[in-house]
Amino acid sequence: MVAAKGQATRQANKERRREKILSVARSLIAEEGFDALTISKMAERSGVTIPTVHNLLGKKNDIVLALFRGLVDRIDEVLAEPELVDPIDASEAFLDSLLSLYGSDEVFYRAAFLGGERLGLFEHEMNDGVFRKSIKVAERLCDRALEHGYRLGRVDSRWLAQQLFGSQRLARQDWVSGYIDLAEYRQQALIGMLITFAADATPELHQRICKRIDQLSH
C-alpha cells in the first residue's frame, strides 16, 4: 500500500514537471519566437536538467507536437458535443472554437505554426501527426451529418474531410503569414467548408448553405 502510494506520488510529480516544461515551451515561443525554443532554455527555465526534458518529452519536435496535440484535443472535445450535427452549425462552432484558441495568444500560435511547418509536423504520412488527428475530427463531423440526414452519401466522408481540413488550412496559412486577420480567416475557411458540404448536401441543406454563403459574402 505504501509502495503504491509512493509510486502515485512520483507519477504525479513527473506529470507536473512535464506540464511545467510544456508551459515554458509555450512561453518561449510566444515571447522570443520558434527559434528561441531550445532544450537547454526549457531545462533552465523549468528548473530541471536537460536529460530530464528528454526523458519526459523527447526532442524539440516531440515537444512542439505535444503542444499541437493539446490544441487538437481541445477542438476534439468541442466537436464531441452531441448537438453539433448540422453541418452549418458544426462548421461555425468548429471555427469559433479554433479561432478562440488562436485569438487567446496570436503571437504564440503564429510562431508555433511556422515552426511546426518547418519540422514537418503537418506531413500527411505522419501516423501520429496533427494532419491525421485533424482529419479524424473532420471525418466525424462528416459522419454525423450523414447519420442525421444532412448528406446524400454520394461522396466518401474521407474525401470530404480532407477538403474541409484543406479549407481551413489555406486560411490558416494566410493568417500565419499576416495576409489576413482572424475575422477574414473565419469567413474564408467557413465559405470553403460550406462549399465542400454542398457537394453532398440534401436539397434542403444545399439551399441553406447557399443562403449562408450569400450572407457571408456581403
XYZ file of N, CA, C and O in Angstrom:
872
model
N 0.828 -1.200 0.000
C 0.000 0.000 0.000
C 0.865 1.252 0.000
O 0.631 2.197 -0.738
N 1.909 1.249 0.872
C 2.822 2.380 0.960
C 3.584 2.545 -0.348
O 3.776 3.651 -0.852
N 4.014 1.406 -0.931
C 4.752 1.436 -2.189
C 3.890 2.004 -3.304
O 4.351 2.786 -4.136
N 2.612 1.605 -3.326
C 1.699 2.096 -4.356
C 1.483 3.598 -4.220
O 1.430 4.329 -5.213
N 1.357 4.064 -2.990
C 1.170 5.491 -2.753
C 2.402 6.272 -3.197
O 2.303 7.349 -3.792
N 3.582 5.715 -2.921
C 4.822 6.369 -3.324
C 4.948 6.446 -4.829
O 5.394 7.455 -5.382
N 4.521 5.378 -5.495
C 4.569 5.356 -6.948
C 3.611 6.388 -7.543
O 3.939 7.064 -8.524
N 2.423 6.524 -6.944
C 1.445 7.501 -7.412
C 1.970 8.923 -7.240
O 1.764 9.785 -8.103
N 2.669 9.153 -6.131
C 3.245 10.475 -5.877
C 4.316 10.801 -6.900
O 4.383 11.914 -7.427
N 5.183 9.811 -7.191
C 6.237 10.031 -8.182
C 5.650 10.304 -9.559
O 6.140 11.163 -10.304
N 4.583 9.596 -9.902
C 3.936 9.794 -11.195
C 3.319 11.190 -11.282
O 3.395 11.858 -12.320
N 2.716 11.631 -10.178
C 2.112 12.958 -10.140
C 3.178 14.036 -10.294
O 2.987 15.033 -11.003
N 4.304 13.857 -9.619
C 5.409 14.811 -9.725
C 5.966 14.850 -11.145
O 6.311 15.914 -11.673
N 6.062 13.685 -11.746
C 6.543 13.580 -13.127
C 5.622 14.332 -14.068
O 6.088 15.057 -14.961
N 4.312 14.189 -13.884
C 3.342 14.871 -14.740
C 3.397 16.383 -14.544
O 3.277 17.154 -15.509
N 3.604 16.824 -13.301
C 3.717 18.258 -13.034
C 4.940 18.843 -13.726
O 4.883 19.939 -14.287
N 6.058 18.120 -13.680
C 7.275 18.598 -14.354
C 7.054 18.659 -15.863
O 7.499 19.585 -16.539
N 6.366 17.670 -16.388
C 6.086 17.633 -17.825
C 5.238 18.841 -18.234
O 5.528 19.506 -19.238
N 4.183 19.124 -17.480
C 3.317 20.248 -17.790
C 4.056 21.569 -17.627
O 3.820 22.522 -18.383
N 4.960 21.641 -16.658
C 5.762 22.847 -16.461
C 6.646 23.098 -17.679
O 6.758 24.240 -18.163
N 7.274 22.064 -18.186
C 8.140 22.195 -19.358
C 7.336 22.640 -20.569
O 7.764 23.517 -21.333
N 6.151 22.065 -20.761
C 5.306 22.465 -21.882
C 4.876 23.923 -21.756
O 4.824 24.658 -22.750
N 4.597 24.358 -20.536
C 4.221 25.748 -20.305
C 5.381 26.686 -20.631
O 5.191 27.745 -21.242
N 6.575 26.284 -20.231
C 7.762 27.079 -20.531
C 8.002 27.132 -22.036
O 8.344 28.178 -22.593
N 7.813 26.002 -22.715
C 7.996 25.946 -24.171
C 7.042 26.914 -24.858
O 7.423 27.651 -25.772
N 5.816 26.904 -24.415
C 4.808 27.805 -24.987
C 5.219 29.262 -24.783
O 5.123 30.077 -25.699
N 5.675 29.593 -23.576
C 6.081 30.967 -23.277
C 7.273 31.394 -24.119
O 7.331 32.528 -24.604
N 8.222 30.501 -24.285
C 9.406 30.812 -25.099
C 9.010 31.130 -26.541
O 9.511 32.099 -27.136
N 8.132 30.309 -27.107
C 7.698 30.537 -28.482
C 6.977 31.874 -28.604
O 7.210 32.650 -29.542
N 6.097 32.172 -27.643
C 5.317 33.408 -27.687
C 6.180 34.642 -27.488
O 5.982 35.672 -28.133
N 7.147 34.556 -26.581
C 7.954 35.722 -26.227
C 9.137 35.953 -27.152
O 9.491 37.100 -27.447
N 9.765 34.867 -27.620
C 11.008 35.017 -28.368
C 10.995 34.384 -29.759
O 11.961 34.519 -30.510
N 9.906 33.688 -30.115
C 9.840 33.064 -31.425
C 10.269 31.614 -31.391
O 10.897 31.150 -30.439
N 9.944 30.914 -32.455
C 10.191 29.478 -32.503
C 11.669 29.127 -32.388
O 12.044 28.137 -31.762
N 12.532 29.922 -33.008
C 13.961 29.608 -33.000
C 14.570 29.688 -31.596
O 15.645 29.136 -31.355
N 13.899 30.400 -30.691
C 14.413 30.515 -29.321
C 14.117 29.275 -28.492
O 14.643 29.117 -27.385
N 13.290 28.390 -29.033
C 12.914 27.178 -28.294
C 14.045 26.151 -28.383
O 14.223 25.491 -29.403
N 14.817 26.043 -27.323
C 15.903 25.057 -27.253
C 15.740 24.226 -25.986
O 15.129 24.676 -25.002
N 16.269 23.020 -26.016
C 16.173 22.133 -24.857
C 16.855 22.751 -23.650
O 16.359 22.674 -22.522
N 17.996 23.385 -23.876
C 18.733 23.980 -22.755
C 17.942 25.110 -22.099
O 17.904 25.226 -20.868
N 17.283 25.952 -22.900
C 16.476 27.036 -22.337
C 15.275 26.483 -21.579
O 14.910 26.986 -20.516
N 14.646 25.461 -22.159
C 13.498 24.860 -21.484
C 13.904 24.258 -20.148
O 13.197 24.399 -19.144
N 15.053 23.599 -20.116
C 15.536 22.997 -18.877
C 15.831 24.065 -17.834
O 15.418 23.956 -16.664
N 16.519 25.123 -18.267
C 16.890 26.195 -17.332
C 15.668 26.867 -16.734
O 15.582 27.065 -15.511
N 14.716 27.237 -17.582
C 13.533 27.944 -17.102
C 12.580 27.041 -16.316
O 11.787 27.522 -15.512
N 12.650 25.755 -16.567
C 11.781 24.816 -15.849
C 12.409 24.333 -14.550
O 11.726 23.666 -13.751
N 13.688 24.632 -14.341
C 14.362 24.194 -13.127
C 14.672 22.711 -13.106
O 14.697 22.086 -12.043
N 14.908 22.132 -14.310
C 15.250 20.713 -14.402
C 16.497 20.573 -15.264
O 16.986 21.546 -15.837
N 17.009 19.359 -15.361
C 18.185 19.116 -16.182
C 17.776 18.822 -17.635
O 16.628 18.471 -17.901
N 18.723 18.956 -18.539
C 18.471 18.653 -19.953
C 18.035 17.193 -20.137
O 17.069 16.921 -20.866
N 18.710 16.217 -19.475
C 18.248 14.829 -19.590
C 16.807 14.628 -19.121
O 16.079 13.797 -19.668
N 16.388 15.409 -18.134
C 15.008 15.306 -17.649
C 14.016 15.727 -18.723
O 12.974 15.092 -18.911
N 14.343 16.806 -19.438
C 13.478 17.256 -20.532
C 13.358 16.153 -21.582
O 12.258 15.831 -22.048
N 14.501 15.563 -21.937
C 14.488 14.486 -22.930
C 13.678 13.283 -22.444
O 12.907 12.687 -23.204
N 13.854 12.938 -21.194
C 13.161 11.767 -20.638
C 11.653 11.968 -20.566
O 10.872 11.032 -20.803
N 11.236 13.180 -20.230
C 9.807 13.440 -20.052
C 9.073 13.736 -21.365
O 7.904 13.373 -21.523
N 9.776 14.394 -22.299
C 9.081 14.846 -23.503
C 9.772 14.511 -24.818
O 9.162 14.615 -25.878
N 11.024 14.141 -24.778
C 11.727 13.803 -26.015
C 12.492 14.983 -26.585
O 12.980 15.841 -25.854
N 12.564 15.028 -27.920
C 13.307 16.077 -28.599
C 12.421 17.304 -28.841
O 11.241 17.301 -28.513
N 13.017 18.325 -29.475
C 12.299 19.573 -29.711
C 11.024 19.358 -30.507
O 9.962 19.874 -30.149
N 11.100 18.573 -31.585
C 9.900 18.367 -32.400
C 8.825 17.593 -31.643
O 7.631 17.784 -31.870
N 9.236 16.717 -30.703
C 8.261 15.997 -29.870
C 7.508 16.970 -28.970
O 6.304 16.816 -28.733
N 8.225 17.966 -28.464
C 7.616 18.952 -27.569
C 6.628 19.829 -28.320
O 5.509 20.086 -27.854
N 7.024 20.284 -29.510
C 6.124 21.101 -30.320
C 4.896 20.285 -30.711
O 3.759 20.777 -30.673
N 5.106 19.023 -31.056
C 3.986 18.158 -31.422
C 3.037 17.974 -30.241
O 1.813 17.942 -30.410
N 3.582 17.873 -29.035
C 2.749 17.740 -27.841
C 1.868 18.976 -27.659
O 0.695 18.865 -27.273
N 2.417 20.154 -27.945
C 1.635 21.381 -27.852
C 0.480 21.363 -28.855
O -0.645 21.740 -28.529
N 0.742 20.908 -30.071
C -0.294 20.860 -31.095
C -1.334 19.792 -30.797
O -2.515 19.963 -31.076
N -0.898 18.676 -30.236
C -1.865 17.630 -29.880
C -2.853 18.158 -28.855
O -4.042 17.853 -28.904
N -2.361 18.956 -27.915
C -3.245 19.555 -26.927
C -4.281 20.448 -27.582
O -5.455 20.464 -27.193
N -3.853 21.188 -28.600
C -4.765 22.060 -29.330
C -5.847 21.243 -30.022
O -7.042 21.538 -29.914
N -5.449 20.213 -30.758
C -6.412 19.378 -31.470
C -7.346 18.674 -30.496
O -8.537 18.528 -30.750
N -6.826 18.255 -29.352
C -7.659 17.587 -28.347
C -8.749 18.519 -27.836
O -9.891 18.101 -27.608
N -8.415 19.799 -27.643
C -9.413 20.761 -27.160
C -10.507 20.974 -28.208
O -11.691 21.075 -27.876
N -10.117 21.041 -29.475
C -11.105 21.165 -30.545
C -11.959 19.906 -30.601
O -13.174 19.954 -30.778
N -11.311 18.768 -30.438
C -11.992 17.475 -30.466
C -13.068 17.412 -29.385
O -14.163 16.888 -29.608
N -12.781 17.945 -28.218
C -13.736 17.939 -27.119
C -14.981 18.744 -27.472
O -16.105 18.361 -27.148
N -14.797 19.880 -28.138
C -15.933 20.708 -28.535
C -16.804 19.966 -29.541
O -18.031 19.945 -29.453
N -16.153 19.307 -30.528
C -16.901 18.595 -31.555
C -17.565 17.330 -31.026
O -18.406 16.742 -31.692
N -17.189 16.908 -29.827
C -17.787 15.715 -29.238
C -19.184 15.997 -28.705
O -19.926 15.082 -28.368
N -19.561 17.276 -28.638
C -20.888 17.621 -28.147
C -21.948 17.061 -29.093
O -21.872 17.254 -30.305
N -22.964 16.361 -28.582
C -23.947 15.683 -29.426
C -24.776 16.599 -30.309
O -25.256 16.188 -31.352
N -24.954 17.859 -29.916
C -25.816 18.731 -30.706
C -25.148 19.241 -31.979
O -25.801 19.802 -32.852
N -23.840 19.050 -32.123
C -23.133 19.546 -33.295
C -23.244 18.549 -34.448
O -22.285 17.879 -34.806
N -24.426 18.458 -35.034
C -24.651 17.533 -36.136
C -25.013 18.259 -37.429
O -24.747 17.759 -38.513
N -25.635 19.414 -37.323
C -25.949 20.204 -38.505
C -24.642 20.733 -39.094
O -23.871 21.380 -38.399
N -24.358 20.458 -40.380
C -23.070 20.859 -40.972
C -22.768 22.351 -40.877
O -21.618 22.734 -40.669
N -23.785 23.191 -41.035
C -23.550 24.634 -40.947
C -23.190 25.021 -39.527
O -22.192 25.708 -39.276
N -24.008 24.570 -38.560
C -23.730 24.881 -37.158
C -22.402 24.285 -36.708
O -21.633 24.929 -35.985
N -22.144 23.041 -37.132
C -20.908 22.376 -36.719
C -19.688 23.076 -37.299
O -18.669 23.227 -36.614
N -19.768 23.511 -38.542
C -18.645 24.214 -39.169
C -18.366 25.529 -38.450
O -17.205 25.879 -38.188
N -19.420 26.257 -38.126
C -19.231 27.530 -37.434
C -18.700 27.318 -36.024
O -17.829 28.058 -35.561
N -19.218 26.298 -35.337
C -18.735 26.007 -33.983
C -17.276 25.576 -34.008
O -16.482 25.956 -33.139
N -16.921 24.766 -34.999
C -15.536 24.323 -35.158
C -14.615 25.522 -35.300
O -13.601 25.641 -34.601
N -14.960 26.438 -36.209
C -14.099 27.593 -36.452
C -14.090 28.545 -35.270
O -13.054 29.117 -34.932
N -15.236 28.721 -34.620
C -15.277 29.610 -33.459
C -14.397 29.077 -32.333
O -13.698 29.841 -31.650
N -14.423 27.763 -32.139
C -13.568 27.149 -31.130
C -12.103 27.319 -31.499
O -11.262 27.694 -30.666
N -11.790 27.054 -32.753
C -10.424 27.155 -33.238
C -9.888 28.576 -33.099
O -8.802 28.811 -32.555
N -10.658 29.547 -33.564
C -10.185 30.927 -33.566
C -10.194 31.540 -32.175
O -9.445 32.479 -31.901
N -11.021 31.003 -31.298
C -10.976 31.444 -29.901
C -9.638 31.067 -29.282
O -9.023 31.858 -28.551
N -9.170 29.855 -29.596
C -7.863 29.423 -29.114
C -6.750 30.275 -29.717
O -5.874 30.764 -29.003
N -6.779 30.456 -31.014
C -5.745 31.257 -31.668
C -5.764 32.692 -31.163
O -4.720 33.307 -30.959
N -6.964 33.239 -30.982
C -7.092 34.611 -30.530
C -6.611 34.832 -29.110
O -6.270 35.955 -28.730
N -6.571 33.762 -28.312
C -6.103 33.898 -26.934
C -4.612 34.198 -26.862
O -4.124 34.727 -25.857
N -3.879 33.872 -27.918
C -2.444 34.151 -27.963
C -1.962 34.051 -29.415
O -1.300 33.096 -29.806
N -2.308 35.056 -30.211
C -1.998 35.009 -31.634
C -0.503 34.896 -31.912
O -0.084 34.193 -32.841
N 0.304 35.592 -31.120
C 1.748 35.569 -31.339
C 2.284 34.149 -31.203
O 3.082 33.682 -32.032
N 1.843 33.450 -30.162
C 2.302 32.071 -29.945
C 1.891 31.164 -31.092
O 2.715 30.437 -31.649
N 0.610 31.192 -31.449
C 0.130 30.255 -32.455
C 0.728 30.526 -33.830
O 1.036 29.596 -34.574
N 0.903 31.790 -34.167
C 1.546 32.090 -35.451
C 2.968 31.532 -35.475
O 3.377 30.874 -36.437
N 3.708 31.803 -34.421
C 5.093 31.317 -34.362
C 5.148 29.798 -34.319
O 6.003 29.173 -34.959
N 4.230 29.195 -33.580
C 4.226 27.735 -33.445
C 3.893 27.059 -34.774
O 4.498 26.042 -35.137
N 2.945 27.619 -35.500
C 2.604 27.029 -36.792
C 3.748 27.153 -37.788
O 4.011 26.230 -38.569
N 4.422 28.275 -37.766
C 5.580 28.427 -38.650
C 6.639 27.379 -38.317
O 7.214 26.742 -39.201
N 6.888 27.200 -37.014
C 7.860 26.195 -36.587
C 7.400 24.794 -36.897
O 8.204 23.942 -37.304
N 6.097 24.543 -36.725
C 5.560 23.220 -36.994
C 5.707 22.820 -38.450
O 6.020 21.667 -38.761
N 5.503 23.777 -39.338
C 5.688 23.500 -40.761
C 7.142 23.141 -41.053
O 7.431 22.216 -41.809
N 8.054 23.863 -40.437
C 9.479 23.605 -40.663
C 9.896 22.236 -40.143
O 10.765 21.580 -40.713
N 9.268 21.787 -39.078
C 9.595 20.478 -38.506
C 8.836 19.343 -39.175
O 9.049 18.173 -38.860
N 7.942 19.675 -40.092
C 7.193 18.639 -40.790
C 6.096 18.011 -39.962
O 5.710 16.859 -40.218
N 5.558 18.744 -38.988
C 4.531 18.181 -38.122
C 3.185 18.038 -38.821
O 2.272 17.426 -38.283
N 3.053 18.598 -40.003
C 1.783 18.534 -40.708
C 1.865 17.622 -41.923
O 0.986 17.643 -42.781
N 2.943 16.837 -42.006
C 3.080 15.940 -43.136
C 1.967 14.883 -43.120
O 1.637 14.329 -42.080
N 1.410 14.588 -44.279
C 0.266 13.684 -44.375
C 0.593 12.266 -43.915
O -0.264 11.576 -43.378
N 1.839 11.843 -44.111
C 2.153 10.446 -43.824
C 2.459 10.183 -42.351
O 2.652 9.037 -41.959
N 2.504 11.213 -41.528
C 2.795 11.002 -40.108
C 1.586 10.385 -39.416
O 0.527 11.006 -39.320
N 1.732 9.152 -38.932
C 0.602 8.445 -38.320
C 0.068 9.147 -37.076
O -1.115 9.073 -36.773
N 0.971 9.810 -36.330
C 0.537 10.472 -35.098
C 0.608 11.991 -35.235
O 0.637 12.708 -34.251
N 0.639 12.469 -36.468
C 0.770 13.898 -36.690
C -0.532 14.658 -36.559
O -1.613 14.084 -36.458
N -0.411 15.989 -36.599
C -1.566 16.860 -36.467
C -2.520 16.671 -37.638
O -3.746 16.714 -37.477
N -1.987 16.458 -38.834
C -2.835 16.295 -40.011
C -3.818 15.148 -39.813
O -5.024 15.303 -40.015
N -3.317 13.998 -39.421
C -4.193 12.826 -39.280
C -5.210 13.014 -38.161
O -6.363 12.588 -38.280
N -4.803 13.647 -37.054
C -5.752 13.889 -35.975
C -6.844 14.844 -36.429
O -8.026 14.657 -36.133
N -6.456 15.887 -37.166
C -7.434 16.859 -37.637
C -8.382 16.237 -38.650
O -9.577 16.551 -38.666
N -7.864 15.368 -39.503
C -8.703 14.688 -40.484
C -9.747 13.822 -39.772
O -10.910 13.753 -40.185
N -9.347 13.170 -38.684
C -10.291 12.337 -37.937
C -11.423 13.178 -37.349
O -12.583 12.754 -37.330
N -11.092 14.373 -36.866
C -12.119 15.274 -36.355
C -13.087 15.632 -37.478
O -14.312 15.602 -37.312
N -12.545 15.959 -38.649
C -13.394 16.324 -39.790
C -14.227 15.142 -40.271
O -15.390 15.313 -40.660
N -13.651 13.940 -40.246
C -14.399 12.749 -40.669
C -15.600 12.519 -39.759
O -16.681 12.144 -40.226
N -15.404 12.719 -38.462
C -16.521 12.517 -37.540
C -17.633 13.537 -37.806
O -18.817 13.212 -37.737
N -17.232 14.754 -38.137
C -18.209 15.779 -38.471
C -19.017 15.356 -39.701
O -20.247 15.499 -39.734
N -18.337 14.804 -40.709
C -19.000 14.335 -41.936
C -19.907 13.139 -41.645
O -21.026 13.051 -42.182
N -19.424 12.219 -40.828
C -20.218 11.031 -40.499
C -21.498 11.409 -39.763
O -22.571 10.835 -40.011
N -21.400 12.368 -38.854
C -22.592 12.799 -38.126
C -23.614 13.411 -39.069
O -24.824 13.175 -38.942
N -23.121 14.213 -40.002
C -24.031 14.846 -40.963
C -24.765 13.791 -41.779
O -25.963 13.930 -42.071
N -24.070 12.706 -42.144
C -24.695 11.628 -42.907
C -25.706 10.873 -42.049
O -26.825 10.589 -42.497
N -25.317 10.566 -40.817
C -26.186 9.812 -39.917
C -27.496 10.543 -39.626
O -28.543 9.909 -39.431
N -27.445 11.864 -39.609
C -28.635 12.650 -39.259
C -29.359 13.198 -40.480
O -30.227 14.081 -40.359
N -29.027 12.680 -41.664
C -29.802 13.006 -42.844
C -29.512 14.336 -43.507
O -30.344 14.843 -44.271
N -28.339 14.906 -43.246
C -27.981 16.170 -43.891
C -27.224 15.959 -45.200
O -27.147 16.866 -46.018
N -26.672 14.752 -45.386
C -25.910 14.420 -46.591
C -26.605 13.321 -47.382
O -27.329 12.496 -46.816
N -26.328 13.287 -48.690
C -26.889 12.252 -49.548
C -26.084 10.965 -49.486
O -26.594 9.893 -49.801
N -24.823 11.052 -49.106
C -23.981 9.869 -49.023
C -23.358 9.455 -50.339
O -22.867 8.336 -50.479
N -23.351 10.348 -51.307
C -22.786 10.021 -52.616
C -21.278 10.296 -52.674
O -20.611 9.856 -53.612
N -20.788 11.040 -51.698
C -19.363 11.380 -51.648
C -18.762 10.771 -50.383
O -19.355 10.868 -49.304
N -17.606 10.146 -50.514
C -16.969 9.490 -49.386
C -16.601 10.506 -48.302
O -16.088 11.589 -48.594
N -16.864 10.137 -47.055
C -16.585 11.035 -45.927
C -15.106 11.395 -45.836
O -14.751 12.507 -45.435
N -14.243 10.469 -46.204
C -12.810 10.743 -46.125
C -12.399 11.843 -47.085
O -11.568 12.692 -46.763
N -12.992 11.831 -48.286
C -12.682 12.874 -49.254
C -13.201 14.221 -48.756
O -12.501 15.241 -48.834
N -14.431 14.230 -48.260
C -14.993 15.476 -47.737
C -14.159 16.011 -46.581
O -13.911 17.216 -46.492
N -13.719 15.104 -45.703
C -12.927 15.522 -44.543
C -11.631 16.191 -44.968
O -11.216 17.198 -44.387
N -10.971 15.653 -45.972
C -9.725 16.252 -46.451
C -9.965 17.649 -47.011
O -9.154 18.563 -46.802
N -11.092 17.824 -47.712
C -11.406 19.136 -48.262
C -11.780 20.127 -47.162
O -11.433 21.315 -47.237
N -12.484 19.650 -46.143
C -12.830 20.522 -45.012
C -11.569 21.010 -44.316
O -11.425 22.199 -44.010
N -10.653 20.070 -44.065
C -9.399 20.433 -43.425
C -8.602 21.386 -44.317
O -8.019 22.364 -43.846
N -8.604 21.103 -45.625
C -7.866 21.955 -46.552
C -8.399 23.379 -46.593
O -7.624 24.334 -46.712
N -9.710 23.537 -46.458
C -10.309 24.878 -46.491
C -9.791 25.743 -45.353
O -9.422 26.909 -45.548
N -9.751 25.171 -44.156
C -9.292 25.979 -43.033
C -7.767 26.072 -42.994
O -7.210 27.048 -42.507
N -7.081 25.072 -43.560
C -5.616 25.125 -43.573
C -5.119 26.249 -44.475
O -4.166 26.947 -44.130
N -5.752 26.438 -45.624
C -5.362 27.528 -46.515
C -5.582 28.877 -45.834
O -4.737 29.777 -45.926
N -6.718 29.005 -45.159
C -6.994 30.253 -44.437
C -5.987 30.449 -43.316
O -5.512 31.569 -43.073
N -5.629 29.356 -42.627
C -4.653 29.454 -41.545
C -3.298 29.909 -42.056
O -2.626 30.736 -41.428
N -2.879 29.400 -43.199
C -1.594 29.794 -43.763
C -1.568 31.279 -44.102
O -0.554 31.954 -43.889
N -2.686 31.798 -44.634
C -2.763 33.231 -44.928
C -2.691 34.050 -43.645
O -2.071 35.123 -43.608
N -3.333 33.535 -42.589
C -3.293 34.234 -41.293
C -1.901 34.185 -40.688
O -1.393 35.203 -40.203
N -1.276 33.023 -40.697
C 0.071 32.878 -40.154
C 1.041 33.808 -40.875
O 1.943 34.400 -40.263
N 0.849 33.968 -42.177
C 1.734 34.824 -42.977
C 1.413 36.309 -42.813
O 2.148 37.163 -43.322
N 0.321 36.611 -42.110
C -0.032 38.004 -41.857
C -0.852 38.653 -42.955
O -1.051 39.874 -42.949
N -1.377 37.860 -43.904
C -2.154 38.416 -45.006
C -3.585 38.752 -44.591
O -4.213 39.644 -45.172
N -4.123 38.010 -43.633
C -5.499 38.234 -43.188
C -5.555 38.197 -41.666
O -4.652 37.640 -41.010
N -6.621 38.774 -41.095
C -6.816 38.698 -39.646
C -7.746 37.530 -39.334
O -8.186 36.800 -40.229
N -8.060 37.351 -38.053
C -8.873 36.196 -37.655
C -10.293 36.263 -38.207
O -10.897 35.231 -38.510
N -10.840 37.471 -38.342
C -12.197 37.604 -38.896
C -12.225 37.144 -40.350
O -13.147 36.432 -40.780
N -11.206 37.542 -41.108
C -11.119 37.118 -42.505
C -10.828 35.620 -42.602
O -11.296 34.932 -43.508
N -10.017 35.130 -41.666
C -9.734 33.688 -41.571
C -11.058 32.932 -41.448
O -11.315 31.968 -42.184
N -11.923 33.376 -40.542
C -13.196 32.698 -40.312
C -14.054 32.693 -41.573
O -14.609 31.666 -41.958
N -14.176 33.855 -42.202
C -15.008 33.953 -43.392
C -14.482 33.065 -44.516
O -15.240 32.309 -45.143
N -13.177 33.134 -44.768
C -12.576 32.365 -45.852
C -12.715 30.864 -45.617
O -13.099 30.113 -46.520
N -12.411 30.424 -44.396
C -12.480 28.998 -44.080
C -13.921 28.496 -44.084
O -14.210 27.404 -44.597
N -14.835 29.285 -43.531
C -16.231 28.851 -43.437
C -16.856 28.701 -44.820
O -17.551 27.714 -45.087
N -16.615 29.651 -45.704
C -17.158 29.536 -47.053
C -16.620 28.284 -47.739
O -17.359 27.534 -48.384
N -15.325 28.019 -47.575
C -14.733 26.821 -48.169
C -15.338 25.540 -47.615
O -15.609 24.590 -48.366
N -15.577 25.497 -46.303
C -16.160 24.312 -45.683
C -17.600 24.103 -46.143
O -18.024 22.972 -46.415
N -18.347 25.190 -46.245
C -19.744 25.066 -46.664
C -19.860 24.626 -48.119
O -20.737 23.822 -48.478
N -18.986 25.146 -48.972
C -18.980 24.715 -50.373
C -18.672 23.214 -50.455
O -19.248 22.486 -51.271
N -17.776 22.747 -49.596
C -17.451 21.318 -49.564
C -18.677 20.494 -49.188
O -18.993 19.494 -49.833
N -19.375 20.899 -48.144
C -20.581 20.176 -47.735
C -21.662 20.226 -48.818
O -22.442 19.275 -48.979
N -21.713 21.327 -49.566
C -22.726 21.468 -50.607
C -22.604 20.387 -51.675
O -23.591 20.028 -52.320
N -21.394 19.850 -51.838
C -21.171 18.822 -52.858
C -21.954 17.544 -52.580
O -22.198 16.759 -53.498
N -22.371 17.328 -51.322
C -23.100 16.099 -50.983
C -24.327 16.404 -50.117
O -24.820 15.542 -49.404
N -24.787 17.639 -50.190
C -25.897 18.057 -49.332
C -27.252 17.650 -49.881
O -27.434 17.536 -51.097
N -28.198 17.432 -48.990
C -29.586 17.235 -49.392
C -30.095 18.557 -49.984
O -29.508 19.620 -49.738
N -31.166 18.530 -50.760
C -31.684 19.781 -51.347
C -31.952 20.859 -50.297
O -31.663 22.039 -50.525
N -32.509 20.459 -49.169
C -32.825 21.438 -48.119
C -31.551 22.063 -47.553
O -31.469 23.289 -47.384
N -30.541 21.221 -47.277
C -29.287 21.743 -46.746
C -28.566 22.577 -47.801
O -27.987 23.619 -47.476
N -28.604 22.145 -49.042
C -27.950 22.885 -50.119
C -28.508 24.311 -50.206
O -27.755 25.286 -50.364
N -29.818 24.427 -50.087
C -30.451 25.742 -50.126
C -29.992 26.603 -48.958
O -29.705 27.802 -49.127
N -29.916 26.014 -47.775
C -29.475 26.753 -46.586
C -28.011 27.171 -46.710
O -27.627 28.262 -46.287
N -27.190 26.284 -47.281
C -25.775 26.609 -47.463
C -25.613 27.805 -48.402
O -24.840 28.726 -48.131
N -26.349 27.783 -49.511
C -26.267 28.884 -50.471
C -26.678 30.208 -49.813
O -26.055 31.257 -50.051
N -27.710 30.152 -48.990
C -28.171 31.348 -48.286
C -27.117 31.848 -47.310
O -26.857 33.052 -47.226
N -26.478 30.914 -46.587
C -25.465 31.308 -45.604
C -24.230 31.888 -46.305
O -23.646 32.880 -45.829
N -23.820 31.295 -47.419
C -22.664 31.812 -48.163
C -22.952 33.206 -48.678
O -22.092 34.101 -48.656
N -24.183 33.426 -49.141
C -24.574 34.748 -49.623
C -24.477 35.775 -48.497
O -24.015 36.903 -48.717
N -24.881 35.380 -47.272
C -24.774 36.276 -46.122
C -23.313 36.589 -45.792
O -22.970 37.732 -45.482
N -22.474 35.585 -45.870
C -21.065 35.767 -45.549
C -20.347 36.625 -46.582
O -19.341 37.276 -46.262
N -20.849 36.626 -47.799
C -20.185 37.346 -48.897
C -20.554 38.822 -48.947
O -19.985 39.579 -49.742
N -21.491 39.225 -48.122
C -21.929 40.632 -48.142
C -21.616 41.354 -46.840
O -21.371 40.743 -45.832
